[in-house]
Coordinates of C-alpha atoms and ligand atoms in Angstrom, one line a residue:
M196 CA -5.6 14.3 6.9
R197 CA -9.0 13.4 8.3
R198 CA -9.8 15.0 11.7
D199 CA -12.5 12.5 12.5
M200 CA -10.0 9.8 12.4
R201 CA -7.4 11.0 14.5
P202 CA -7.2 10.1 18.3
A203 CA -7.9 13.0 20.6
G204 CA -5.0 15.0 21.6
V205 CA -2.8 14.4 18.7
T206 CA -1.8 17.5 16.5
D207 CA -0.4 17.4 12.8
A208 CA 2.6 19.2 14.0
P209 CA 5.6 17.6 12.2
V210 CA 8.1 15.7 14.2
P211 CA 11.5 15.7 12.2
G212 CA 11.8 12.6 10.3
Q213 CA 8.5 11.0 11.3
R214 CA 5.9 10.1 8.6
C215 CA 2.3 9.1 9.3
G216 CA -0.9 8.5 7.0
L217 CA -4.1 6.7 6.1
I218 CA -4.3 4.4 3.6
A219 CA -7.8 3.1 2.5
I220 CA -8.0 -0.6 1.2
V221 CA -11.1 -0.9 -1.2
G222 CA -12.2 -3.5 -3.7
K223 CA -15.2 -5.8 -4.4
P224 CA -15.8 -8.5 -2.0
N225 CA -13.5 -11.4 -1.6
V226 CA -10.5 -9.9 -3.6
G227 CA -8.3 -10.3 -0.3
K228 CA -8.4 -6.7 1.3
S229 CA -8.6 -8.2 4.9
T230 CA -6.0 -10.6 4.1
L231 CA -3.8 -7.9 3.0
L232 CA -4.7 -5.7 6.0
N233 CA -3.6 -8.7 8.5
A234 CA -0.4 -9.3 6.5
L235 CA 0.4 -5.5 6.4
V236 CA -0.4 -5.0 10.0
G237 CA 1.6 -8.4 11.1
Q238 CA -1.2 -9.7 13.2
K239 CA -5.0 -11.1 12.6
I240 CA -7.1 -8.2 13.4
S241 CA -9.5 -8.2 10.6
I242 CA -11.5 -11.6 10.0
T243 CA -11.3 -13.3 6.6
S244 CA -13.1 -16.4 4.7
R245 CA -13.9 -17.6 1.3
K246 CA -17.5 -16.0 1.7
A247 CA -18.3 -12.5 0.3
Q248 CA -19.6 -10.0 2.8
T249 CA -17.4 -11.4 5.6
T250 CA -16.1 -8.0 6.6
R251 CA -19.0 -5.5 7.8
H252 CA -17.2 -2.7 9.7
R253 CA -14.5 -0.1 8.9
I254 CA -11.3 -1.7 10.8
T255 CA -8.3 0.4 11.2
G256 CA -5.0 -1.5 11.6
M257 CA -1.5 0.4 12.5
H258 CA 2.0 -0.9 11.5
T259 CA 5.0 1.3 12.8
Q260 CA 8.3 0.6 11.1
G261 CA 11.4 2.7 11.1
A262 CA 10.5 6.3 11.1
T263 CA 7.0 5.5 9.4
Q264 CA 3.4 4.8 10.8
F265 CA 0.9 3.5 8.1
V266 CA -2.6 3.6 9.4
F267 CA -4.6 1.2 7.2
V268 CA -8.5 1.0 7.0
D269 CA -10.3 -2.0 5.8
T270 CA -13.5 -1.7 4.4
P271 CA -16.3 -4.2 3.7
G272 CA -16.3 -4.9 -0.3
F273 CA -19.0 -2.5 -2.0
Q274 CA -22.3 -4.6 -2.1
T275 CA -24.6 -4.4 -5.2
L276 CA -26.6 -7.5 -5.0
H277 CA -29.0 -6.5 -2.5
G278 CA -30.4 -3.4 -1.4
N279 CA -31.3 -4.3 2.3
A280 CA -30.6 -2.3 5.5
L281 CA -27.5 -4.1 6.2
N282 CA -26.1 -3.5 2.5
K283 CA -26.9 0.1 2.6
S284 CA -25.0 0.6 6.0
L285 CA -22.0 -1.3 4.4
N286 CA -21.9 0.8 1.3
K287 CA -22.2 4.2 3.5
T288 CA -19.0 2.7 5.4
V289 CA -17.0 2.2 2.1
V290 CA -17.6 5.6 0.8
G291 CA -16.9 7.5 4.1
A292 CA -13.6 5.5 4.4
V293 CA -12.1 6.5 1.1
A294 CA -12.8 10.3 1.4
D295 CA -9.7 12.3 2.6
V296 CA -7.3 9.5 2.8
D297 CA -3.4 10.0 1.7
L298 CA -3.5 6.8 -0.4
I299 CA -5.7 4.2 -1.9
L300 CA -5.0 0.7 -2.3
F301 CA -7.6 -0.5 -5.0
V302 CA -7.4 -4.2 -4.8
V303 CA -8.5 -6.7 -7.6
E304 CA -7.7 -10.1 -8.5
A305 CA -4.8 -10.1 -10.9
G306 CA -5.9 -10.6 -14.4
S307 CA -9.5 -9.7 -13.7
F308 CA -11.6 -6.7 -14.0
T309 CA -15.4 -7.2 -13.5
P310 CA -18.5 -4.7 -13.5
A311 CA -18.2 -5.1 -9.6
D312 CA -14.6 -3.8 -9.7
A313 CA -15.8 -1.0 -12.0
R314 CA -18.3 0.3 -9.8
V315 CA -16.0 0.4 -6.8
L316 CA -13.5 2.2 -9.0
A317 CA -16.1 4.9 -9.9
L318 CA -16.5 5.7 -6.4
L319 CA -12.7 7.0 -5.9
D320 CA -11.7 10.5 -5.8
K321 CA -9.4 10.9 -8.7
K322 CA -7.4 13.4 -6.6
I323 CA -6.1 10.8 -4.2
P324 CA -3.2 8.8 -5.3
T325 CA -4.3 5.1 -6.0
L326 CA -2.3 2.0 -6.2
L327 CA -3.8 -1.0 -8.2
I328 CA -3.1 -4.2 -6.2
A329 CA -3.2 -6.9 -8.7
N330 CA -3.8 -9.5 -5.7
K331 CA -3.9 -13.4 -5.9
L332 CA -0.8 -13.3 -8.4
D333 CA -0.2 -16.7 -7.2
N334 CA -3.4 -18.0 -8.8
V335 CA -2.2 -16.8 -12.3
H336 CA -0.5 -19.6 -14.1
R337 CA 0.0 -17.6 -17.5
R338 CA 2.2 -14.8 -15.9
G339 CA 2.8 -13.4 -19.6
D340 CA -0.9 -12.3 -19.9
I341 CA -0.3 -9.9 -16.8
A342 CA 1.5 -7.3 -18.8
P343 CA -1.2 -6.6 -21.5
W344 CA -3.9 -6.9 -18.8
L345 CA -2.1 -4.1 -16.8
Q346 CA -1.9 -1.9 -20.1
T347 CA -5.7 -2.1 -20.2
M348 CA -5.8 -1.2 -16.4
Q349 CA -3.9 1.9 -17.3
E350 CA -6.6 3.0 -19.6
R351 CA -9.3 2.7 -16.7
H352 CA -7.7 5.1 -14.2
A353 CA -4.7 7.1 -13.4
F354 CA -3.0 4.9 -11.2
A355 CA 0.1 5.9 -9.4
E356 CA 1.7 2.4 -9.3
F357 CA 0.8 -1.0 -10.6
V358 CA 1.8 -3.8 -7.8
P359 CA 1.1 -7.3 -8.9
M360 CA 1.3 -9.4 -5.7
S361 CA 0.1 -11.9 -3.4
A362 CA -1.0 -10.9 0.1
K363 CA 0.2 -14.4 1.3
S364 CA 3.9 -13.5 0.4
A365 CA 5.7 -11.9 3.1
K366 CA 8.2 -10.5 0.7
D367 CA 5.6 -8.9 -1.6
V368 CA 3.8 -7.4 1.5
E369 CA 7.2 -5.9 2.6
R370 CA 7.7 -4.5 -1.0
L371 CA 4.3 -2.9 -0.8
L372 CA 5.1 -1.1 2.4
G373 CA 8.3 0.5 0.8
I374 CA 6.1 1.8 -2.1
C375 CA 3.3 3.0 0.4
E376 CA 5.7 4.7 2.3
K377 CA 6.4 7.2 -0.4
F378 CA 2.9 8.5 -0.3
L379 CA 2.7 9.4 3.4
P380 CA 3.1 13.3 4.7
E381 CA 5.6 13.7 7.2
Q382 CA 4.1 14.3 10.5
A383 CA 3.9 13.1 14.0
W384 CA 2.6 9.4 14.4
W385 CA -0.8 9.0 15.7
Y386 CA -0.4 6.1 17.7
A387 CA 2.0 4.6 20.1
A388 CA 4.4 2.3 18.2
D389 CA 3.2 -1.1 19.3
E390 CA -0.7 -0.2 18.7
L391 CA -2.3 -2.6 16.2
T392 CA -5.8 -1.5 16.1
D393 CA -8.3 1.2 17.1
R394 CA -11.0 -1.5 17.8
S395 CA -11.8 -2.6 21.1
E396 CA -11.3 -6.1 22.7
R397 CA -15.2 -6.5 22.9
F398 CA -15.4 -5.8 19.1
M399 CA -12.3 -8.3 18.3
A400 CA -14.1 -11.0 20.3
A401 CA -17.4 -10.7 18.4
E402 CA -15.4 -10.6 15.1
M403 CA -13.6 -13.8 15.7
V404 CA -16.8 -15.6 16.6
R405 CA -18.2 -14.3 13.6
E406 CA -15.2 -15.5 11.4
K407 CA -15.5 -19.1 12.8
L408 CA -19.2 -19.1 12.4
F409 CA -18.6 -18.1 8.5
R410 CA -15.8 -20.7 8.2
L411 CA -17.3 -23.7 10.0
T412 CA -21.0 -23.7 8.6
G413 CA -21.5 -24.5 4.9
D414 CA -22.9 -22.2 2.2
E415 CA -26.2 -22.9 3.3
L416 CA -26.1 -20.6 6.3
P417 CA -27.1 -16.9 4.8
Y418 CA -24.8 -14.1 5.7
T419 CA -27.7 -12.9 7.8
S420 CA -26.2 -13.8 10.9
T421 CA -24.5 -11.9 13.4
V422 CA -22.8 -11.9 17.0
I423 CA -23.3 -9.7 20.1
I424 CA -21.0 -9.6 23.2
D425 CA -23.5 -10.1 26.3
K426 CA -20.7 -10.1 28.9
F427 CA -17.0 -9.1 28.8
E428 CA -14.9 -9.2 32.0
Q429 CA -11.3 -9.1 32.8
E430 CA -10.0 -11.0 36.0
G431 CA -6.3 -10.7 36.2
Q432 CA -4.7 -12.7 33.1
L433 CA -8.4 -14.2 32.3
R434 CA -10.9 -12.6 30.2
R435 CA -14.5 -14.1 30.6
I436 CA -16.8 -13.7 27.7
A437 CA -20.4 -14.5 27.0
A438 CA -21.7 -14.2 23.2
T439 CA -24.8 -14.8 21.5
I440 CA -24.9 -15.7 17.8
V441 CA -28.2 -14.2 16.1
V442 CA -29.6 -16.3 13.1
E443 CA -32.6 -15.6 11.0
R444 CA -34.5 -18.9 11.4
D445 CA -35.0 -21.9 13.5
G446 CA -33.6 -24.0 10.8
H447 CA -30.2 -22.0 10.9
K448 CA -30.2 -22.4 14.6
G449 CA -29.7 -26.3 14.3
M450 CA -26.9 -25.5 11.6
V451 CA -25.0 -23.5 14.0
I452 CA -25.3 -26.0 17.0
G453 CA -24.9 -29.0 15.1
D454 CA -24.9 -32.7 16.1
K455 CA -24.8 -33.0 19.7
G456 CA -23.4 -29.5 19.8
E457 CA -20.4 -30.2 18.1
K458 CA -20.4 -27.4 15.6
L459 CA -21.1 -24.7 18.2
K460 CA -18.3 -26.4 20.6
R461 CA -15.7 -26.2 17.6
I462 CA -16.7 -22.5 16.8
G463 CA -15.9 -21.6 20.4
T464 CA -13.0 -23.5 20.8
E465 CA -11.2 -22.0 17.5
A466 CA -12.6 -18.3 18.4
R467 CA -11.1 -18.8 21.9
Q468 CA -7.7 -20.0 20.7
E469 CA -7.6 -17.0 18.3
L470 CA -8.3 -14.5 21.0
E471 CA -5.7 -16.1 23.4
K472 CA -3.0 -15.8 20.6
L473 CA -4.1 -12.1 20.1
W474 CA -4.3 -11.3 23.6
D475 CA -1.6 -13.5 24.9
C476 CA -3.8 -14.5 27.8
K477 CA -6.4 -17.1 29.0
V478 CA -9.9 -16.7 27.6
F479 CA -12.9 -18.3 28.8
L480 CA -15.8 -18.1 26.3
E481 CA -19.4 -18.9 26.5
L482 CA -21.6 -19.1 23.4
W483 CA -25.4 -19.1 23.1
V484 CA -27.5 -19.1 19.7
K485 CA -30.5 -17.2 19.3
V486 CA -33.4 -16.5 16.4
R487 CA -34.4 -13.2 15.5
S488 CA -36.1 -13.4 11.9
G489 CA -35.5 -10.3 9.7
W490 CA -32.7 -8.3 11.3
A491 CA -30.9 -7.7 8.3
D492 CA -33.7 -6.2 6.8
D493 CA -34.9 -3.8 9.8
D494 CA -32.9 -0.6 10.0
A495 CA -33.0 -0.3 13.7
R496 CA -31.8 -3.6 14.6
V497 CA -28.8 -3.3 12.1
R498 CA -28.1 -0.1 13.9
S499 CA -28.5 -1.9 17.6
F500 CA -26.0 -4.7 16.6
G501 CA -23.4 -2.0 15.9
Y502 CA -23.6 -1.2 12.3
E503 CA -23.4 2.6 11.4
Ligands
GDP604 P1 -12.1 -9.5 1.4 O1 -13.7 -9.8 1.2 O2 -11.5 -8.6 0.1 O3 -11.5 -8.7 2.6 O4 -11.4 -10.9 1.4 P2 -10.5 -11.8 2.3 O5 -9.4 -11.1 2.5 O6 -11.6 -12.1 3.4 O7 -10.1 -13.0 1.2 C1 -11.1 -13.8 0.4 C2 -10.4 -15.1 0.2 O8 -9.1 -15.0 -0.7 C3 -9.9 -15.8 1.4 O9 -10.2 -17.1 1.2 C4 -8.4 -15.7 1.3 O10 -7.7 -16.5 1.9 C5 -8.3 -15.5 -0.1 N1 -6.9 -14.8 -0.5 C6 -6.5 -13.5 -0.1 N2 -5.5 -13.0 -0.6 C7 -4.9 -14.0 -1.4 C8 -3.9 -14.3 -2.3 O11 -2.8 -13.6 -2.5 N3 -3.6 -15.6 -2.7 C9 -4.5 -16.6 -2.7 N4 -4.6 -17.9 -3.6 N5 -5.8 -16.4 -2.0 C10 -5.9 -15.2 -1.2
MG605 MG1 -12.8 -8.4 4.1

């Protein structure tokens, strides 16, 4: 079990009956890794969208059920298109996350295996048990094609099990938890039973704004925009947050702000509603937009914006 990922003060001493272990969720962009993490945890902690490159950080999500604590790690999809500083940092995050876990969930779209999937599979340690998660089964209309496809997948890697499923089906997700459980060692839990993530509230706030930015702007807004939190204050049952959306060009700024500011307003409203649901409290969210050209190509800036 990875010592650097274990909270301070926790030992591996077994507690009779308790199981706990680390499960990495990996795969190329857009196969549904973050959707799966949220379904497994039972709360939205990892943002999702139809656009590739939505997830930029390693995100840990916990789920405790019966005697077992599952500690899931969501990763950015492995990026191969551009070799810029942001993508190099994302790839380092993926490789780091799959070292030394108890189980790997290798996620693909059911019925499909592309060179991009193969590049991720090649990174995996063959000694770690790996499940093939054939996700988005609800999109497959010819179910008869799945059995022969699984046969071909068997030849590619010694998968411990094949799990055709949909991350959007609660029944499938429950069944997957049961399969994962068998691979986790008997040892004391690392977290309290009701903890959902190891990420800070500040981080979750920036992520929810980024999700709305990705979802509410068209494909013309490149993925090189990010969100920084300028202020995060708690006053009783109210959280006051000020955040800046950083874009690359003046033209992008207009797209984020929209006609009479309506786009920015909508991003703010939807992000605020998500945060109020997550924390069960009132949120006051103020948003700004700034232009910083070239940040995704600049190593120092990528680090200063919170990427490892
Ligand atoms: P990631 O890049 O691998 O983390 O993928 P996301 O979780 O962000 O999901 C990418 C897109 O696939 C989103 O639009 C999801 O709603 C969609 N998606 C995820 N799982 C499923 C599924 O089981 N069925 C269908 N139809 N869509 C899914
Ligand atoms: Mg993701």
